[in-house]
PDB file of C-alpha atoms in Angstrom:
ATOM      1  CA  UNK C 245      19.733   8.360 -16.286  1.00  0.00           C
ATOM      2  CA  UNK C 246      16.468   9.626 -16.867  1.00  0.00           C
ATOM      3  CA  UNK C 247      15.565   7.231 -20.075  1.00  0.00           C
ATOM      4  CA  UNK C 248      16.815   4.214 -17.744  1.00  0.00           C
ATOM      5  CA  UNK C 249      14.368   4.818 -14.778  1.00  0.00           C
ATOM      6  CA  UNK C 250      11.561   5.250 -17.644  1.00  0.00           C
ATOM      7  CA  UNK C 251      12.557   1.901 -18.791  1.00  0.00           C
ATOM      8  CA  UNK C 252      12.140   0.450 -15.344  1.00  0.00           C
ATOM      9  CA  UNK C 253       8.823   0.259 -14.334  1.00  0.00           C
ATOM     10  CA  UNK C 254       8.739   0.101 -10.674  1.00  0.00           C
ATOM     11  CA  UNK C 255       5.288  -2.213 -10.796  1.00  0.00           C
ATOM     12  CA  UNK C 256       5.449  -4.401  -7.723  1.00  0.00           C
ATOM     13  CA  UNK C 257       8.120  -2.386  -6.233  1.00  0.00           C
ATOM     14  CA  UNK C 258       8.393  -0.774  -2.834  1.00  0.00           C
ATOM     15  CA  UNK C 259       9.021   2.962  -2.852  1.00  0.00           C
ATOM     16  CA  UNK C 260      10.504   4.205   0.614  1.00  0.00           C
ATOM     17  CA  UNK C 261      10.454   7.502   1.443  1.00  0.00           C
ATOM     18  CA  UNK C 262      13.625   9.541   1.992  1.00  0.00           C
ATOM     19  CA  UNK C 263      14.045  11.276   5.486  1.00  0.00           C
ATOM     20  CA  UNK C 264      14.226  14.341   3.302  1.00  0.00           C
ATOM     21  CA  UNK C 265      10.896  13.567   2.174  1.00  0.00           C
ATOM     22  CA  UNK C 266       9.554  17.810   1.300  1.00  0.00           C
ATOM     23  CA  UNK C 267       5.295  16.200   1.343  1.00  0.00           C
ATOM     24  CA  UNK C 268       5.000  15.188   5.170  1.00  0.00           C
ATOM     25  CA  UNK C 269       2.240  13.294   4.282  1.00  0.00           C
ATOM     26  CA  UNK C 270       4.357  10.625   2.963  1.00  0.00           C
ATOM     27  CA  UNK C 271       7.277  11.437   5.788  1.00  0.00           C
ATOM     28  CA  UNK C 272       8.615   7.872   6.718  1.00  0.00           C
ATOM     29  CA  UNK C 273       6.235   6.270   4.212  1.00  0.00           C
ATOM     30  CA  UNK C 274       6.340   2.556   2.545  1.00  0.00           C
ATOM     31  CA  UNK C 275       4.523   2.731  -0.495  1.00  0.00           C
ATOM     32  CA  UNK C 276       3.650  -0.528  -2.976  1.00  0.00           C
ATOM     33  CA  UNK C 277       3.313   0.644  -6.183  1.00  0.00           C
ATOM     34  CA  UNK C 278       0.527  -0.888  -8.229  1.00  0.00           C
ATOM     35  CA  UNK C 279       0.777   1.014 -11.479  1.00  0.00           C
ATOM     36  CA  UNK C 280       4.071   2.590 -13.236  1.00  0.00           C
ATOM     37  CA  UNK C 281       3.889   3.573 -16.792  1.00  0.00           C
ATOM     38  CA  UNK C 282       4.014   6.459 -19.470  1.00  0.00           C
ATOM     39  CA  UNK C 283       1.075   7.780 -18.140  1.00  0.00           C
ATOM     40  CA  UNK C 284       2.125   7.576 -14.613  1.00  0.00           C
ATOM     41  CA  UNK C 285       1.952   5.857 -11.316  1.00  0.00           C
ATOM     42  CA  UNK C 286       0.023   5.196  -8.625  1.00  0.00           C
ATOM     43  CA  UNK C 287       0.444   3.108  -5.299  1.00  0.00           C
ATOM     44  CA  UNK C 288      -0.437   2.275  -1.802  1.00  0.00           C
ATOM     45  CA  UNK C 289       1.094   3.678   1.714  1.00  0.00           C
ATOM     46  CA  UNK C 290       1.781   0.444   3.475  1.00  0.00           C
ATOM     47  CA  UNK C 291       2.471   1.621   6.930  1.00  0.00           C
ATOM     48  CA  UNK C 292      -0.379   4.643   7.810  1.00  0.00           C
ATOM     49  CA  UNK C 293      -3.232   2.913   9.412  1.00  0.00           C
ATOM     50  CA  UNK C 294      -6.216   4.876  10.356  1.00  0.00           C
ATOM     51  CA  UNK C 295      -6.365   5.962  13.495  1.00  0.00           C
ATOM     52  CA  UNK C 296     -10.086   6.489  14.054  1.00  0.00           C
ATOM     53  CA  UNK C 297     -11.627   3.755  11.549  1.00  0.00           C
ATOM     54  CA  UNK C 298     -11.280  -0.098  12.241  1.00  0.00           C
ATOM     55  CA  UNK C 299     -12.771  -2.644   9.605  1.00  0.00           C
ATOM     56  CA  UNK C 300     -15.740  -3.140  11.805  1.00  0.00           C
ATOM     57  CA  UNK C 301     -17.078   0.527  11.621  1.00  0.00           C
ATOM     58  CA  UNK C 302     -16.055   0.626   7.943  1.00  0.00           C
ATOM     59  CA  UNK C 303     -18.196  -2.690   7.072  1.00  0.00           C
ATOM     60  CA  UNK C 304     -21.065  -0.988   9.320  1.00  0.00           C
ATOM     61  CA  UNK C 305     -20.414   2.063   7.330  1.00  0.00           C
ATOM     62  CA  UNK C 306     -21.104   0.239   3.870  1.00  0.00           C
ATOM     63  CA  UNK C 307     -23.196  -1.994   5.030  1.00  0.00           C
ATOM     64  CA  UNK C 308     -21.586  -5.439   4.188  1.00  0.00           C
ATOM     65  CA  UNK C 309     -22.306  -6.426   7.884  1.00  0.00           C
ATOM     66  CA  UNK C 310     -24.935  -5.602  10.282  1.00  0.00           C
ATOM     67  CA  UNK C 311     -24.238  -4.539  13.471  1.00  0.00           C
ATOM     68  CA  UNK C 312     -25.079  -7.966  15.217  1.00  0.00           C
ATOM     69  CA  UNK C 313     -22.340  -9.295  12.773  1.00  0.00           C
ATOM     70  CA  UNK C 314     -19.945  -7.014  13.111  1.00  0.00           C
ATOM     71  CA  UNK C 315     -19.755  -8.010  17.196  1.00  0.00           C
ATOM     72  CA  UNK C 316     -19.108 -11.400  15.783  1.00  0.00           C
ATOM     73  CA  UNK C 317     -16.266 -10.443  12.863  1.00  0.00           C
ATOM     74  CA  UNK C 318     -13.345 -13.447  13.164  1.00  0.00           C
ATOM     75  CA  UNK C 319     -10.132 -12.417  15.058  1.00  0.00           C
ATOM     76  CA  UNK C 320      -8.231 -12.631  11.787  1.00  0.00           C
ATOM     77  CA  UNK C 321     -10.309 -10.066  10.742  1.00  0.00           C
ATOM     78  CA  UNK C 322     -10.244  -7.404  13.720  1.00  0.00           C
ATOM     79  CA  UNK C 323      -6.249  -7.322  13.868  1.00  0.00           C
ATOM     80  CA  UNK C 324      -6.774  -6.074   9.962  1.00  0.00           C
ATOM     81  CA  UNK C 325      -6.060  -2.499  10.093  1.00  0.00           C
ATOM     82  CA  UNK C 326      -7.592   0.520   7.184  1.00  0.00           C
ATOM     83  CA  UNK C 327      -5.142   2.124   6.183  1.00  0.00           C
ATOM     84  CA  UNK C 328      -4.810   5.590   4.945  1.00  0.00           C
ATOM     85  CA  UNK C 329      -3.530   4.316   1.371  1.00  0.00           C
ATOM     86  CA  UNK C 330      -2.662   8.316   0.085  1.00  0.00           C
ATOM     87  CA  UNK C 331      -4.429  11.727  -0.620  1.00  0.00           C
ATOM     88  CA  UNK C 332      -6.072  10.642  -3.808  1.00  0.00           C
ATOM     89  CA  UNK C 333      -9.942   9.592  -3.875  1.00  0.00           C
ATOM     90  CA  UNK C 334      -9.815   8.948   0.185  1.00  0.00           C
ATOM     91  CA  UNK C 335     -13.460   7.918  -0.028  1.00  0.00           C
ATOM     92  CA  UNK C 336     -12.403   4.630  -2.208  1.00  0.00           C
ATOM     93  CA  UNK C 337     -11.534   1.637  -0.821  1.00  0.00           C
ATOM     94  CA  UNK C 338      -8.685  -0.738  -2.312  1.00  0.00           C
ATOM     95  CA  UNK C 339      -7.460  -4.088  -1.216  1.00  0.00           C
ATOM     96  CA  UNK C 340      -3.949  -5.533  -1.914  1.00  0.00           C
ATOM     97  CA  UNK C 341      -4.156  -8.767  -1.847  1.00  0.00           C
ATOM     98  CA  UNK C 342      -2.774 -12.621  -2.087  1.00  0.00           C
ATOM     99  CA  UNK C 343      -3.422 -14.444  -5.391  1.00  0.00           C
ATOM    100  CA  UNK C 344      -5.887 -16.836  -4.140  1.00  0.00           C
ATOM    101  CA  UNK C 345      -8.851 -14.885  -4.788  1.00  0.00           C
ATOM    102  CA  UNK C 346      -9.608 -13.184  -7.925  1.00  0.00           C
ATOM    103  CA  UNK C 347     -12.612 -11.413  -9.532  1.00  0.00           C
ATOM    104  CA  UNK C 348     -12.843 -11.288 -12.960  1.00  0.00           C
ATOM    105  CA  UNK C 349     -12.860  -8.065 -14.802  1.00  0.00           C
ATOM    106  CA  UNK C 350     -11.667  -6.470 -11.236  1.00  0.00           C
ATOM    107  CA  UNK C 351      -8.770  -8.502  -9.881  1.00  0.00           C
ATOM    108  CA  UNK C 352      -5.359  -6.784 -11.402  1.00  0.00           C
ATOM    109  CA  UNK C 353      -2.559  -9.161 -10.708  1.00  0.00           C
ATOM    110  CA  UNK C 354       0.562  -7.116  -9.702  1.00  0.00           C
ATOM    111  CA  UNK C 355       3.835  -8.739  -9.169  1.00  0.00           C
ATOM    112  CA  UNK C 356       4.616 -11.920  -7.456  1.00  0.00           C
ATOM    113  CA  UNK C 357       1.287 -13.062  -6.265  1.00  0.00           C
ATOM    114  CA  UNK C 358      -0.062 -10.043  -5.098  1.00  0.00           C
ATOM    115  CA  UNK C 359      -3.096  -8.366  -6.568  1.00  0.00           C
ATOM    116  CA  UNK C 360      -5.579  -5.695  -6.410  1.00  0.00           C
ATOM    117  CA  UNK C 361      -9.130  -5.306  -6.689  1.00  0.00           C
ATOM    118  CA  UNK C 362     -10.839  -1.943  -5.213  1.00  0.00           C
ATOM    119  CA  UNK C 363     -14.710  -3.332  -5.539  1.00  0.00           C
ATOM    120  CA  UNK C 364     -17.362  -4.141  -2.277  1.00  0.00           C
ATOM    121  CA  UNK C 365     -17.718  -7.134  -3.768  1.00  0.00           C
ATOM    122  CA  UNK C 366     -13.881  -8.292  -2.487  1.00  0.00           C
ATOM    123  CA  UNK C 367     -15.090  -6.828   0.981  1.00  0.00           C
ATOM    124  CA  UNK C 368     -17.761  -8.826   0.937  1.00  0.00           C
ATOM    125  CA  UNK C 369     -15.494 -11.895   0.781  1.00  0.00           C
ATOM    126  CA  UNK C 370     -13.321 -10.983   3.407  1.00  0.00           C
ATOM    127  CA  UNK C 371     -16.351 -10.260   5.477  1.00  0.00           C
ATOM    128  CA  UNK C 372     -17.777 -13.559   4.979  1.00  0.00           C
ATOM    129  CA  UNK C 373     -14.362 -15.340   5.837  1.00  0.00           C
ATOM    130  CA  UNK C 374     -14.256 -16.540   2.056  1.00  0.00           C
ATOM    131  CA  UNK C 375     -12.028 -13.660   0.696  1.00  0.00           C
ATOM    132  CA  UNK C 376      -7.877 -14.318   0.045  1.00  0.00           C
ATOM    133  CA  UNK C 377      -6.118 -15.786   2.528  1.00  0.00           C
ATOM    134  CA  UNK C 378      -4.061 -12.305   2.942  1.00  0.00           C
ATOM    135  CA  UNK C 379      -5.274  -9.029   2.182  1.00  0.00           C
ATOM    136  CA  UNK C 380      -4.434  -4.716   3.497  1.00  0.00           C
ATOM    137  CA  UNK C 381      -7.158  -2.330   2.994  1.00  0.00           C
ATOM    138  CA  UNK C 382      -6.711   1.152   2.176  1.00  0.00           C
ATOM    139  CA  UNK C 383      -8.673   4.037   1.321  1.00  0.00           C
ATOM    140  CA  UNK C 384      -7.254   6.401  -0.760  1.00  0.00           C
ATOM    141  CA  UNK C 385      -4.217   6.505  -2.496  1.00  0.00           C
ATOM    142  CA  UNK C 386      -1.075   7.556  -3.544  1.00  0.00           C
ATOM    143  CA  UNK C 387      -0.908   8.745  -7.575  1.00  0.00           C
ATOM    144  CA  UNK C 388       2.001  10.215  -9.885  1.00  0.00           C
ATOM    145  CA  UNK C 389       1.182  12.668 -13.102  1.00  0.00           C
ATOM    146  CA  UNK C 390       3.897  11.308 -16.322  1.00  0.00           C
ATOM    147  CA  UNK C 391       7.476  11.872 -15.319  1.00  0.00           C
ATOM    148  CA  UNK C 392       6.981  12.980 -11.957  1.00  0.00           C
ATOM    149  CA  UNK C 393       7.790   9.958 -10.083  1.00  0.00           C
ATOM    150  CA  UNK C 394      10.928   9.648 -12.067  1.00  0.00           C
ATOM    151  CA  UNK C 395      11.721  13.251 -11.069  1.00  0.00           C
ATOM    152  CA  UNK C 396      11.288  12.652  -7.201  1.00  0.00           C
ATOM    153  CA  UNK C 397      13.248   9.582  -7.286  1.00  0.00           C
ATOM    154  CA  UNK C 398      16.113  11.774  -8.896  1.00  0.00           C
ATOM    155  CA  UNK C 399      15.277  14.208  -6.119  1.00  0.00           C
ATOM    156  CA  UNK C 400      15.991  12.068  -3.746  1.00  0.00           C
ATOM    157  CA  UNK C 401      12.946  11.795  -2.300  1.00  0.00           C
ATOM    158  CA  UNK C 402      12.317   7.831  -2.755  1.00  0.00           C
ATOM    159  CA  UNK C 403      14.830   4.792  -2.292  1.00  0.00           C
ATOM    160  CA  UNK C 404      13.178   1.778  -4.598  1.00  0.00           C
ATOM    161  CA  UNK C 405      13.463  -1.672  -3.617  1.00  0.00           C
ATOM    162  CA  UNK C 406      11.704  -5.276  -4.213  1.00  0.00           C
ATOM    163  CA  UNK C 407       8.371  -5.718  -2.480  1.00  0.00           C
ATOM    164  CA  UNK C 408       7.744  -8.338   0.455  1.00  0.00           C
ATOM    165  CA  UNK C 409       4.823  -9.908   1.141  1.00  0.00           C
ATOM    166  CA  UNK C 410       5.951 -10.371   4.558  1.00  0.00           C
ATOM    167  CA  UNK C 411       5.935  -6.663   4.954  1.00  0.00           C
ATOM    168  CA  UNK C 412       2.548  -5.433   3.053  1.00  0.00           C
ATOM    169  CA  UNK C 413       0.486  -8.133   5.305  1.00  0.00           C
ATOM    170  CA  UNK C 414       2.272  -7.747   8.353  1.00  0.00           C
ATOM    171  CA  UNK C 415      -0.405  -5.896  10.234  1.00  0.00           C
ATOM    172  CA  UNK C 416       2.507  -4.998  12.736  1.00  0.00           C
ATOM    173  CA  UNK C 417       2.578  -1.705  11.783  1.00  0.00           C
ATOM    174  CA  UNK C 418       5.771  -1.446  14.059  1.00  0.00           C
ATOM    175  CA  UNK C 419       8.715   0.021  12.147  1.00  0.00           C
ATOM    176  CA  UNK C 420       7.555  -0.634   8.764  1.00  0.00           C
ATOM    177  CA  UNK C 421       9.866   1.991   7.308  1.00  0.00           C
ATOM    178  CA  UNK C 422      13.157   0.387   9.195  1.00  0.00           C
ATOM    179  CA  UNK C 423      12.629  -2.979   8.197  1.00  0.00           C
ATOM    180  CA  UNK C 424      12.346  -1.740   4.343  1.00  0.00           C
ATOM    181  CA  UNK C 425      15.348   0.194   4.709  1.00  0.00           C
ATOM    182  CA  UNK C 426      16.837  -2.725   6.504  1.00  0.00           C
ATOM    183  CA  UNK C 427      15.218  -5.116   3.736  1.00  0.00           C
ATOM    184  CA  UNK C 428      17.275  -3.125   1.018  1.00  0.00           C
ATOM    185  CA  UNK C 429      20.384  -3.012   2.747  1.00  0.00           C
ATOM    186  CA  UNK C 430      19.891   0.335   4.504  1.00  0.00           C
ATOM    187  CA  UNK C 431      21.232   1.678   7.606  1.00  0.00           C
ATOM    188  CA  UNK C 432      18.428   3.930   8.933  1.00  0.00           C
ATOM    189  CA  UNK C 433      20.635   5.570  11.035  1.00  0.00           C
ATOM    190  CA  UNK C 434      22.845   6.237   8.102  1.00  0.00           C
ATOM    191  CA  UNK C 435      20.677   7.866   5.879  1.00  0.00           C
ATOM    192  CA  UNK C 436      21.454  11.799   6.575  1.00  0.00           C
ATOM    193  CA  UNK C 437      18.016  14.246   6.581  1.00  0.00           C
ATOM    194  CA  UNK C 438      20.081  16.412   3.874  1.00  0.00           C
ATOM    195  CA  UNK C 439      20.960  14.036   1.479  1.00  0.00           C
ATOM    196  CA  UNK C 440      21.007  14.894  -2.370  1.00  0.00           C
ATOM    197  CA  UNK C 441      21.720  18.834  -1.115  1.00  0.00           C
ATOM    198  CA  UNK C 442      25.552  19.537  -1.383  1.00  0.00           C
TER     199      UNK C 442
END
């Protein structure tokens, strides 16, 4: 079992979090996973915005917009939310994002059309209403030593699945979790808090 996960990387993959989940920060998490190799993994938490940061006071903050401009940020804009992407470098910003902007030497295309980039230049863009048509900011995120991703999902502690666009840029943050589950074929309701412990 364990030399067929390794030979799955989960790249592009949603990784939902197990009511069992033992780390409450990820309890009821929807992670995207970016990266998922030999050396490791690391992703984004899809469905934790921020509660005390919105993109206006974090474009203030690094000073991509003045505060006459930030008054006058498009609508599109404000209903983006920051999310809290996981407990690893919290200070530095990343952007998942559609595949209609790029920037070269930054820009790693993921799966599917989505991409990431995690410079102020890509902010910037957004800002200035010339950035991809779809984009979720998070700071922070979510990373796994060798093996030990494998080893939770064997745990029990992550259901895998196929990512959706849909979901990642749905700034709904409404239910997030549910609609994976539902997305994958799973009953929320079914899935039992001691599962994996007989």
């Amino acid at each position: 079992m364990a030399q067929r996960l390794q030979e799955e990387w989960l790249d592009g993959k949603f990784l939902i979090a197990m009511p069992n989940m033992a780390d409450g920060r990820f309890a009821h998490s929807v992670i995207y996973v970016c990266a998922h190799s030999s050396e490791g993994a690391m992703g984004l938490v899809l469905n934790q915005p921020s509660p005390h940061l919105s993109i206006a006071d974090l474009l203030l903050q690094l000073s991509i917009v003045r505060e006459a401009e930030a008054i006058n940020l498009s609508p599109r804009l404000r209903r983006m939310n920051v999310h809290r992407g996981g407990p690893v470098e919290t200070e530095r910003g990343f952007v998942l994002h559609s595949d209609d902007f790029l920037i070269e030497s930054a820009t790693l295309p993921i799966h599917d059309g989505i991409c990431l980039t995690a410079t102020l230049e890509i902010l910037r863009a957004i800002a200035e209403d010339r950035g991809p048509s779809r984009a979720m900011l998070a700071l922070g995120y979510a990373g796994w030593a060798p093996g030990q991703l494998e080893h939770e999902i064997q745990a029990n502690g992550w259901l895998t699945g196929p990512a959706d666009a849909e979901l990642i840029f749905d700034p709904d943050q409404t239910a997030k979790w549910e609609r994976a589950l539902w997305r994958i074929g799973v009953d929320p309701a079914m899935l039992s808090t001691d599962a994996g412990h007989a």
